[in-house]
Amino acid sequence: MCGIVAVTGYRKALSLLLDGLEKLEYRGYDSAGIAIVNSENKELVCNKSEGKLINLINKVGQKEILGTVGIGHTRWATHGKPEVKNAHPHLDSSGKVAVVQNGIIENFLELRNKLEEEGIIFKSDTDTEVIPHLINKELNNLKKLNLEDSGSTLLIAVRNVLSDLEGAYALAVLWSDAPDSLVIARRQAPLIIGLGEGEFICASDTPAIVDFTQTILPMEDEEIALLTPLGIELYDSNNERQYRNPISLKCSEQVVDKKNFRHYMHKEIYEQPELTQKWIKNYLIKNSESGLIKVNYSFDTNFLENIERIQILACGTSRHASMVGSYLLEQFAGIPTDVFYASEFRYSPPPILPNTLTIGVTQSGETADTLAALSMEISRREDLKDELCKPNLIAITNRPDSSIGRQISNVIDISAGIEIGVAATKTFFGQLLSFYGLAITFAQIKRSKTDDEINQLISNLENLPPLLKELVDQHNEISEKLAHDFSDIKDVIFLGRGINYPIALEGALKLKEISYIHAAGYPAGEMKHGPIALLEKKVPVISIATPGKVFEKVISNAQEAKARDSYLIGIAPKCDGTEIFDYLMPLPLSDEWLSPLLAVIPLQLLSYHIAAHRGLDVDQPRNLAKSVTVE
Ligand code: M6R
């Protein structure tokens, strides 16, 4: 949420900042801004625009802003409307200090009131603006000490201010009296330093860095750094100087290319068959001696043998994948499993039980709610000092290099490649595959299924890629046509049961996110307990009906909707029972365990085509951001 870029070096800052911001626009696009120290007169030049980055580019792209040190920001609004006055960077009253920030300063009101009492006039409604004013105050105090080095002075001033801030932040600060220096700091929000030769770039995420350098130094929580073209001084919260080796970026995974697709989301849906193929190759490994197929993890899985229950923490689409995971872990692997909204878990966790595995699921690895819930769980378990209750952890993420990858060492990398579309598709699919892997592993450990049953699931997964490829092509065409029928639709109901109930939720979320049509997903059996009151001719019902345990029940529930005049769309194979649907989006006949992996494809494509048909900004839907780094 919000993207930060900051540079110091010898090249013109303007183009580096704009390039970096372009790569971070998925983190927010309510406004954008930059501040650069003019290398001739040493004054700060600040430019901001409302809305997408393109507005800022149109404003400053042709300008000759001389200067090699600068900061930039692309905003997802929290405090204050998406207007120019609330766009970052924010400046102090002297116009010499500029700050960009990601996160929320929770005690900003108290700080603002105090500053206002001292006569400071605020220009924005943001929480961030208190920071430059406080830094300026500190700088004025420090001036009395006549410190020689202006960069170090700025570092001390920022550090002093940080101790007064409550909440989470990643920030970058410029001071025109220290024209080569940048000070950056982080607490519970990501910040990565890219190391060039005689230049540094600092950003919220690696895509902004990858074209600049492959060598990075991710900052740890509570660290602060002074960057000049000559080097980095990095300190921890105790003011101890830190020396760490930088690491290398896996650049192939950061490449951002739309190929011939109009939207990234469309391309990402099409990448799912290949992703599955890659997952099979990386994760389903046959032991050459026993001939047994095991799931291949990058960590030691011995600890899983003692696990008696699982709790999964996630948000949004990741939570929906976790719900399918929970179904597989309970029904296939026989382990009691609960899924929690990470944002709720943190403040109302269940009592601690022994031998529990906690799984954090987040494609970005940066979701503040999920990270905070995991931290809370880790520390309350560590505090107990009971071996049976110790935290057993796994992270499922597309970004092993992210904050969750640093928080948890047992990482299942979904390796879906960078996902640009704000609405998650292929990363959802990758998360599902990871849960199939875990269910197989636990079923093998717990002997909850026979070898034949486990091998059947493995072989069904291995046969999936060509089936998926066909499905994507077929439903791309079907959905494109069907999208026309949704021109006047305002509400859609999605129904599913059992393993496909979470897919109904995901179908509804995708539609809401990118087409702004109200949609709700229900377990089909719940309709009659209330939501059925919503049904009428203009409310289509999309029902997932795949042969298995609850097929007949789902068909009966669909009948109930039909009796209320709803237009019924079935995501179902052509078979006895599915003739009830007014329109069939056909699925191949498959084993029920596999059905979520098939059913989600038509739903993703339908949402995509409805939004594209309406001419909406599919990849950057309003009010959303790809990484939600505020709680
Ligand atoms: O990065 P995460 O998977 O932790 O993100 C969680 C949610 O914010 C995310 O899934 C959100 O719901 C997306 N917009 C889904 O398309």
XYZ file of C-alpha atoms and ligand atoms in Angstrom:
647
model
C 0.000 0.000 0.000
C 1.674 3.151 -1.256
C 4.939 2.834 -3.113
C 8.124 4.628 -2.155
C 11.190 5.189 -4.317
C 14.267 7.148 -3.290
C 17.590 7.609 -5.060
C 20.973 9.135 -4.456
C 23.900 8.904 -6.858
C 25.143 10.573 -9.989
C 22.324 10.018 -12.503
C 19.347 12.328 -12.930
C 16.886 11.451 -10.201
C 13.755 12.403 -12.142
C 13.704 9.553 -14.643
C 14.857 7.004 -12.057
C 12.054 8.033 -9.735
C 9.385 7.962 -12.445
C 10.564 4.553 -13.716
C 10.544 3.185 -10.201
C 7.100 4.587 -9.431
C 5.714 3.046 -12.592
C 6.762 -0.389 -11.296
C 5.150 0.305 -7.937
C 1.882 1.726 -9.177
C 0.141 -1.547 -8.277
C 0.618 -0.476 -4.636
C -1.697 2.495 -5.014
C -2.719 5.007 -7.638
C -4.684 7.733 -5.857
C -1.922 10.300 -6.416
C 1.789 10.500 -7.117
C 4.590 12.919 -6.338
C 8.324 13.514 -6.314
C 10.803 15.803 -4.591
C 14.332 16.355 -5.860
C 17.176 18.470 -4.508
C 18.058 20.856 -7.320
C 21.782 20.408 -7.804
C 22.351 24.048 -8.815
C 20.611 26.049 -6.116
C 20.217 23.208 -3.552
C 16.512 23.859 -3.205
C 13.821 21.211 -3.054
C 11.684 20.900 -6.173
C 8.406 19.161 -5.419
C 5.721 18.108 -7.908
C 2.513 16.195 -7.230
C -0.568 15.119 -9.152
C -3.903 13.636 -8.271
C -4.788 10.224 -9.722
C -2.528 7.919 -11.623
C 1.176 8.321 -12.219
C 0.568 9.270 -15.839
C -0.761 12.637 -14.612
C 2.520 13.300 -12.836
C 4.507 12.124 -15.844
C 2.557 14.509 -18.078
C 3.310 17.296 -15.622
C 7.041 16.760 -15.078
C 8.180 14.272 -17.732
C 9.348 16.997 -20.137
C 10.792 19.241 -17.430
C 14.488 19.575 -16.881
C 14.779 19.002 -13.142
C 18.465 18.910 -12.340
C 19.352 16.826 -9.343
C 20.576 13.373 -8.452
C 18.919 12.929 -5.087
C 15.182 12.512 -4.798
C 12.179 10.737 -3.353
C 8.920 9.639 -4.968
C 5.602 8.208 -3.889
C 2.503 6.618 -5.338
C -0.373 6.775 -2.875
C -3.226 4.607 -1.657
C -5.257 6.993 0.459
C -5.750 6.274 4.152
C -5.880 9.661 5.909
C -7.270 12.348 3.653
C -9.009 12.170 0.296
C -7.093 11.405 -2.888
C -6.398 15.081 -3.632
C -3.207 16.929 -4.568
C -2.893 18.487 -1.121
C -2.734 15.005 0.401
C -0.286 13.627 -2.151
C 3.258 12.896 -0.961
C 5.977 14.163 -0.584
C 4.975 16.326 2.367
C 7.143 19.299 3.252
C 7.856 21.176 6.475
C 7.057 24.896 6.729
C 10.543 25.957 5.606
C 10.209 23.854 2.436
C 13.589 22.252 3.167
C 12.489 18.859 4.470
C 10.479 16.433 2.336
C 9.055 13.091 3.416
C 7.355 10.173 1.688
C 5.774 7.520 3.848
C 3.957 4.215 3.614
C 1.995 3.066 6.675
C -0.082 4.804 9.315
C 1.106 7.051 12.116
C -1.450 6.148 14.746
C -0.712 9.026 17.148
C -0.625 11.677 14.416
C -3.579 13.637 15.828
C -1.931 14.141 19.177
C 1.317 15.174 17.428
C -0.512 17.453 15.035
C -2.418 19.189 17.825
C 0.826 19.915 19.655
C 2.493 21.268 16.510
C -0.536 23.419 15.717
C -0.416 24.853 19.216
C 3.172 25.832 18.430
C 1.948 27.716 15.377
C 2.652 25.200 12.615
C 0.145 25.430 9.790
C -0.730 22.108 8.162
C -1.469 21.913 4.466
C -2.867 18.383 4.242
C -5.202 16.008 6.053
C -2.626 13.243 6.189
C -1.000 11.545 9.128
C 2.347 11.849 7.304
C 2.644 15.623 7.412
C 3.539 15.637 11.100
C 6.850 13.947 10.210
C 8.543 16.734 8.177
C 7.432 19.325 10.743
C 8.847 17.247 13.595
C 12.089 16.652 11.689
C 12.481 20.355 11.013
C 12.007 21.053 14.724
C 14.690 18.507 15.572
C 17.032 19.947 12.950
C 16.631 23.385 14.492
C 17.536 21.940 17.895
C 20.526 20.096 16.474
C 21.794 23.194 14.683
C 22.658 24.591 18.098
C 25.149 21.733 18.493
C 26.970 22.769 15.299
C 27.408 19.216 14.044
C 29.782 19.108 11.108
C 28.189 16.563 8.867
C 24.764 17.514 7.554
C 23.872 13.928 6.523
C 24.553 12.666 10.038
C 22.566 15.581 11.428
C 19.587 14.527 9.348
C 20.023 10.931 10.499
C 19.979 11.976 14.161
C 16.960 14.234 13.628
C 14.955 11.496 11.923
C 15.926 8.946 14.560
C 14.788 11.267 17.346
C 11.461 11.831 15.607
C 10.874 8.123 15.010
C 10.898 7.473 18.734
C 7.788 9.691 19.009
C 5.867 7.910 16.253
C 3.383 5.127 16.944
C 2.227 2.812 14.181
C 3.848 1.383 11.098
C 5.928 3.142 8.494
C 8.452 2.963 5.758
C 9.763 6.409 4.974
C 12.341 8.377 3.042
C 13.487 11.873 3.968
C 15.294 14.604 2.044
C 16.792 17.769 3.497
C 18.060 20.395 1.130
C 20.882 21.328 3.539
C 22.233 17.775 3.131
C 21.929 17.701 -0.646
C 23.577 14.296 -1.271
C 21.882 12.470 1.579
C 18.794 10.412 2.041
C 17.527 9.002 5.289
C 15.255 5.983 5.184
C 13.624 3.948 7.934
C 11.158 1.135 8.397
C 8.854 -0.317 11.005
C 6.421 -3.035 9.911
C 6.361 -1.850 6.312
C 8.731 -3.054 3.612
C 11.761 -1.139 2.393
C 14.591 -2.500 0.287
C 17.881 -0.864 -0.650
C 19.270 -1.530 -4.130
C 23.056 -1.189 -4.311
C 24.530 0.300 -7.466
C 28.022 1.629 -8.045
C 28.187 5.072 -6.520
C 24.405 5.159 -6.388
C 21.600 3.663 -4.360
C 17.918 3.176 -4.928
C 15.535 2.414 -2.174
C 12.003 1.133 -2.765
C 8.993 -0.562 -1.246
C 9.366 -3.545 -3.552
C 11.887 -5.159 -5.860
C 10.269 -4.460 -9.272
C 11.310 -0.815 -8.820
C 14.900 -1.902 -8.286
C 15.437 -4.713 -10.768
C 16.355 -2.520 -13.764
C 18.790 -0.579 -11.603
C 20.680 -3.361 -9.816
C 20.407 -7.034 -8.909
C 22.057 -6.519 -5.519
C 19.769 -5.654 -2.661
C 19.744 -5.205 1.065
C 16.265 -5.618 2.555
C 15.924 -3.461 5.668
C 14.910 -5.132 8.905
C 12.238 -3.809 11.211
C 13.183 -0.694 13.193
C 16.282 -0.034 11.087
C 17.305 3.390 9.866
C 19.893 4.228 7.215
C 21.767 7.176 5.831
C 22.491 6.850 2.111
C 24.912 9.011 0.162
C 26.654 8.213 -3.137
C 29.628 7.177 -0.991
C 27.867 4.456 0.949
C 25.301 3.264 3.461
C 25.239 3.644 7.199
C 22.685 1.230 8.609
C 21.638 1.187 12.271
C 19.268 -0.920 14.348
C 16.868 0.423 16.974
C 19.667 0.432 19.594
C 21.700 2.658 17.344
C 24.177 -0.176 16.707
C 25.773 -0.008 13.268
C 24.687 -3.019 11.167
C 26.868 -4.824 8.640
C 25.150 -7.430 6.463
C 25.920 -9.015 3.171
C 23.615 -7.950 0.373
C 21.647 -10.605 -1.505
C 20.926 -11.135 -5.198
C 17.563 -10.629 -6.840
C 16.099 -13.424 -8.917
C 15.436 -11.062 -11.783
C 13.558 -13.496 -14.064
C 10.675 -13.429 -11.601
C 10.449 -9.667 -11.645
C 10.069 -9.164 -15.378
C 6.952 -7.201 -16.119
C 5.678 -7.964 -19.619
C 2.074 -7.773 -20.877
C 2.866 -9.792 -24.008
C -0.020 -9.418 -26.472
C -2.743 -9.135 -23.876
C -4.754 -5.976 -23.312
C -4.585 -6.416 -19.562
C -2.183 -8.105 -17.170
C -5.057 -9.884 -15.461
C -6.029 -11.599 -18.701
C -2.438 -12.681 -19.288
C -2.160 -13.934 -15.723
C -5.293 -16.088 -16.076
C -3.732 -17.605 -19.192
C -0.530 -18.399 -17.281
C -2.252 -20.835 -14.917
C -1.798 -24.043 -16.967
C 1.944 -23.358 -17.272
C 2.157 -22.514 -13.594
C 0.572 -25.893 -12.820
C 3.078 -27.648 -15.059
C 5.925 -25.901 -13.264
C 4.453 -26.760 -9.864
C 4.223 -30.443 -10.792
C 7.851 -30.406 -11.917
C 9.112 -28.600 -8.816
C 6.968 -30.173 -6.149
C 5.826 -33.687 -7.123
C 9.036 -35.676 -6.996
C 9.318 -39.442 -7.430
C 11.754 -41.227 -5.136
C 13.988 -43.212 -7.485
C 14.221 -46.177 -5.081
C 10.716 -46.531 -3.650
C 8.905 -45.088 -6.662
C 6.789 -43.051 -4.199
C 5.856 -39.505 -5.103
C 6.415 -37.009 -2.323
C 5.921 -33.269 -2.193
C 9.280 -31.554 -2.293
C 9.714 -28.753 0.229
C 12.717 -26.532 0.733
C 12.586 -27.109 4.504
C 12.763 -30.083 6.833
C 9.232 -31.455 7.256
C 9.898 -33.774 10.218
C 8.037 -31.420 12.541
C 4.791 -32.066 10.638
C 4.582 -35.570 12.132
C 3.529 -34.182 15.523
C 0.953 -31.754 14.179
C -2.581 -32.389 15.433
C -4.365 -29.263 14.218
C -3.849 -26.407 11.811
C -4.804 -22.736 11.851
C -4.519 -20.632 8.727
C -4.260 -16.826 8.739
C -4.979 -14.889 5.569
C -6.981 -12.075 3.960
C -9.081 -11.633 0.837
C -8.367 -14.017 -1.994
C -5.637 -15.724 0.016
C -8.281 -16.517 2.605
C -10.474 -18.109 -0.032
C -7.568 -20.308 -1.157
C -7.019 -21.174 2.506
C -10.665 -22.243 2.836
C -10.215 -24.719 -0.006
C -7.005 -25.735 1.774
C -8.863 -26.234 5.013
C -11.384 -28.481 3.256
C -8.548 -30.583 1.788
C -6.617 -30.755 5.057
C -9.672 -31.864 7.018
C -11.484 -34.050 4.507
C -8.514 -35.532 2.661
C -5.767 -35.462 5.281
C -7.954 -35.750 8.381
C -6.462 -32.833 10.337
C -8.776 -30.377 12.122
C -8.165 -27.020 10.432
C -9.485 -23.511 10.989
C -9.155 -20.498 8.730
C -9.136 -17.036 10.274
C -9.385 -13.551 8.881
C -5.909 -12.366 9.868
C -7.365 -8.983 10.850
C -9.700 -10.646 13.360
C -7.295 -13.257 14.666
C -4.893 -10.684 16.019
C -7.428 -9.247 18.425
C -9.494 -12.340 19.233
C -7.282 -15.401 18.872
C -8.546 -18.800 19.993
C -7.032 -20.342 23.127
C -3.577 -21.809 22.548
C -3.652 -25.531 21.860
C -0.606 -27.793 21.629
C 0.884 -29.286 18.458
C -0.658 -26.658 16.230
C 0.662 -25.667 12.841
C 0.079 -22.023 11.898
C 0.098 -21.251 8.187
C 0.324 -17.659 6.954
C -0.940 -17.277 3.396
C -0.208 -14.111 1.440
C 0.742 -13.713 -2.195
C 2.556 -10.415 -1.584
C 4.119 -11.477 1.693
C 3.512 -7.917 2.880
C -0.112 -7.868 4.063
C 0.053 -6.012 7.367
C -2.932 -7.841 8.902
C -1.417 -11.234 8.163
C 2.078 -10.292 9.330
C 0.754 -8.747 12.540
C -1.460 -11.764 13.300
C 1.504 -14.079 12.761
C 3.782 -11.967 14.994
C 1.190 -11.996 17.731
C 0.785 -15.765 17.469
C 4.537 -16.372 17.489
C 5.150 -14.204 20.533
C 2.235 -15.499 22.636
C 3.382 -19.067 21.995
C 7.038 -18.258 22.720
C 6.024 -16.527 25.944
C 4.390 -19.750 27.164
C 7.722 -21.577 27.114
C 5.910 -24.886 26.634
C 7.544 -27.192 24.103
C 4.184 -28.608 22.973
C 2.787 -25.135 22.298
C 5.823 -23.733 20.506
C 5.055 -22.001 17.212
C 5.174 -24.382 14.228
C 5.027 -22.222 11.154
C 4.706 -22.340 7.392
C 4.304 -19.425 4.985
C 2.676 -19.810 1.576
C 3.664 -16.892 -0.620
C 4.617 -15.783 -4.096
C 7.344 -13.581 -2.633
C 9.785 -15.602 -0.525
C 11.979 -12.473 -0.440
C 9.241 -10.485 1.297
C 8.527 -9.698 4.941
C 6.787 -13.033 5.530
C 9.834 -14.796 4.102
C 11.955 -13.030 6.687
C 9.434 -13.708 9.460
C 9.011 -17.450 8.796
C 11.765 -19.754 7.606
C 9.541 -22.591 6.315
C 8.334 -21.058 3.070
C 6.286 -22.702 0.342
C 7.094 -20.619 -2.709
C 4.195 -20.684 -5.159
C 6.559 -19.423 -7.899
C 3.754 -17.886 -9.937
C 5.984 -15.087 -11.275
C 5.169 -11.482 -10.566
C 1.431 -10.700 -10.621
C 0.625 -7.179 -11.748
C -3.162 -7.275 -11.954
C -4.414 -6.034 -8.607
C -7.097 -8.719 -8.615
C -5.292 -11.941 -7.749
C -5.742 -14.852 -10.163
C -2.649 -16.937 -10.813
C -1.373 -16.445 -7.275
C -4.723 -17.788 -5.997
C -4.201 -20.780 -8.244
C -0.644 -21.227 -6.947
C -1.916 -21.080 -3.368
C -4.496 -23.766 -4.161
C -1.769 -26.001 -5.588
C 0.310 -25.494 -2.437
C -2.622 -26.688 -0.350
C -3.040 -29.774 -2.528
C 0.636 -30.440 -1.836
C 0.188 -30.029 1.918
C -2.920 -32.229 1.933
C -0.972 -34.973 0.141
C 1.928 -34.652 2.587
C -0.343 -34.828 5.635
C -2.391 -37.693 4.172
C 0.875 -39.613 3.709
C 1.984 -38.815 7.263
C -1.360 -39.468 8.943
C -2.403 -42.380 6.701
C -5.805 -40.732 6.397
C -6.179 -42.114 2.859
C -4.967 -45.268 1.196
C -1.926 -45.136 -1.081
C -4.257 -45.673 -4.020
C -6.414 -42.707 -3.094
C -3.366 -40.491 -2.613
C -1.817 -41.661 -5.878
C -5.093 -41.025 -7.670
C -5.084 -37.404 -6.527
C -1.433 -37.031 -7.532
C -2.081 -38.491 -10.949
C -5.147 -36.283 -11.442
C -3.011 -33.260 -10.638
C -0.336 -34.433 -13.073
C -2.933 -34.682 -15.834
C -4.264 -31.213 -15.187
C -2.180 -28.838 -17.381
C -3.614 -29.761 -20.828
C -7.124 -29.809 -19.357
C -6.602 -26.337 -17.944
C -5.232 -25.035 -21.202
C -8.325 -26.210 -23.048
C -10.564 -24.795 -20.348
C -8.976 -21.342 -20.492
C -9.335 -21.162 -24.292
C -12.900 -22.445 -24.244
C -14.088 -20.169 -21.446
C -12.333 -17.137 -22.780
C -14.626 -17.318 -25.781
C -17.739 -18.205 -23.785
C -17.182 -15.466 -21.187
C -16.486 -12.800 -23.774
C -19.917 -13.453 -25.301
C -21.706 -13.842 -21.975
C -20.256 -10.556 -20.691
C -22.632 -8.647 -23.018
C -25.604 -9.987 -21.028
C -24.253 -8.347 -17.891
C -24.435 -4.788 -19.214
C -27.340 -3.777 -16.937
C -26.789 -6.189 -14.096
C -26.298 -4.699 -10.628
C -26.270 -7.779 -8.374
C -25.007 -11.314 -8.835
C -25.255 -14.252 -6.469
C -22.621 -17.013 -6.481
C -23.444 -20.397 -4.982
C -21.239 -23.332 -4.112
C -21.077 -26.042 -1.506
C -18.394 -28.084 0.194
C -15.035 -27.769 -1.533
C -16.483 -25.225 -3.980
C -18.081 -22.862 -1.486
C -14.813 -20.849 -1.268
C -14.756 -20.743 -5.079
C -18.199 -19.086 -5.000
C -16.760 -16.517 -2.573
C -13.774 -15.959 -4.835
C -16.001 -15.616 -7.917
C -18.015 -12.933 -6.125
C -14.889 -11.119 -4.912
C -13.345 -11.043 -8.407
C -16.529 -9.619 -9.902
C -16.854 -6.939 -7.208
C -13.216 -5.935 -7.387
C -12.927 -5.252 -11.077
C -16.449 -4.657 -12.398
C -17.914 -2.832 -9.341
C -21.027 -5.015 -9.629
C -22.337 -6.037 -6.241
C -21.863 -9.763 -5.782
C -22.160 -12.148 -2.885
C -21.128 -15.758 -2.485
C -23.101 -18.166 -0.318
C -23.001 -21.814 0.586
C -25.915 -22.945 -1.627
C -27.753 -24.505 1.325
C -27.857 -21.165 3.163
C -29.905 -19.369 0.496
C -33.212 -20.431 1.940
C -32.223 -18.981 5.317
C -32.373 -15.402 4.086
C -30.465 -14.405 0.939
C -33.185 -15.975 -1.237
C -35.179 -12.784 -0.560
C -32.807 -11.000 -2.954
C -33.729 -13.134 -5.940
C -35.648 -11.813 -8.923
C -35.298 -11.695 -12.711
C -32.465 -9.168 -12.734
C -30.308 -11.037 -10.222
C -28.417 -13.798 -12.005
C -27.369 -16.769 -9.922
C -24.090 -18.461 -10.791
C -23.995 -21.908 -9.305
C -21.011 -24.258 -9.117
C -22.319 -27.810 -9.420
C -19.705 -30.514 -9.741
C -20.527 -34.216 -9.336
C -19.640 -35.475 -5.882
C -20.894 -35.443 -2.310
C -23.231 -32.461 -2.602
C -24.088 -32.384 -6.319
C -27.799 -33.252 -5.922
C -28.134 -30.773 -3.065
C -26.622 -27.973 -5.159
C -28.986 -28.785 -8.012
C -31.969 -28.637 -5.612
C -30.749 -25.273 -4.313
C -30.476 -24.072 -7.908
C -34.098 -25.210 -8.458
C -35.146 -22.994 -5.555
C -33.517 -20.015 -7.251
C -35.088 -20.859 -10.592
C -38.510 -20.932 -8.960
C -37.861 -17.265 -8.018
C -37.304 -16.305 -11.672
C -33.514 -15.937 -11.404
C -31.426 -16.410 -14.506
C -29.352 -19.485 -13.638
C -25.814 -19.925 -14.878
C -24.196 -23.243 -14.115
C -20.474 -23.867 -13.742
C -20.907 -27.577 -14.189
C -20.257 -30.510 -16.485
C -22.870 -31.422 -19.058
C -24.545 -34.321 -17.258
C -27.851 -35.407 -15.733
C -29.155 -32.635 -13.533
C -27.337 -29.712 -15.139
C -30.024 -29.246 -17.807
C -31.762 -27.085 -15.192
C -29.369 -24.220 -15.928
C -30.463 -21.469 -18.307
C -26.867 -21.189 -19.420
C -24.117 -23.731 -18.895
C -20.428 -22.803 -18.603
C -19.222 -26.368 -19.087
C -16.548 -28.050 -17.011
C -14.950 -31.379 -17.881
C -16.178 -34.289 -15.745
C -13.573 -34.698 -13.026
C -12.858 -36.040 -9.615
C -14.513 -33.817 -6.995
C -11.217 -33.172 -5.163
C -9.914 -31.438 -8.267
C -13.015 -29.394 -9.026
C -11.980 -26.025 -7.459
C -8.996 -25.863 -9.819
C -11.374 -26.174 -12.761
C -14.354 -24.175 -11.526
C -12.360 -21.059 -10.762
C -11.234 -20.579 -14.381
C -14.646 -19.668 -15.880
C -15.330 -17.388 -12.920
C -12.062 -15.485 -13.373
C -12.632 -15.119 -17.095
C -16.238 -14.046 -16.709
C -15.285 -11.311 -14.230
C -12.463 -10.212 -16.496
C -14.635 -9.943 -19.619
C -17.497 -8.199 -17.797
C -15.088 -5.538 -16.523
C -13.244 -5.220 -19.845
C -16.590 -4.982 -21.684
C -17.582 -2.129 -19.378
C -14.335 -0.365 -20.282
C -13.065 -0.410 -16.717
C -9.504 -0.271 -15.511
C -9.157 -4.007 -15.000
C -5.575 -4.040 -13.724
C -5.915 -1.116 -11.357
C -9.470 -1.093 -10.046
C -10.548 1.907 -8.025
C -9.736 2.085 -4.315
C -7.629 -1.083 -4.315
C -3.929 -1.802 -4.050
C -1.968 -4.956 -4.584
C -0.068 -4.919 -1.302
C -2.167 -3.935 1.674
C 0.533 -2.815 4.069
C -1.704 -0.992 6.529
C -3.902 -2.638 9.147
O -1.007 -10.263 -0.624
P -2.132 -10.983 0.034
O -2.427 -12.291 -0.589
O -1.908 -11.146 1.505
O -3.377 -10.062 -0.146
C -4.569 -10.312 0.532
C -5.696 -9.507 -0.038
O -5.460 -8.154 0.132
C -5.886 -9.799 -1.524
O -6.118 -11.144 -1.733
C -7.032 -8.983 -2.098
O -8.236 -9.484 -1.629
C -6.923 -8.970 -3.610
N -7.348 -7.722 -4.118
C -7.662 -10.096 -4.248
O -7.855 -9.983 -5.603
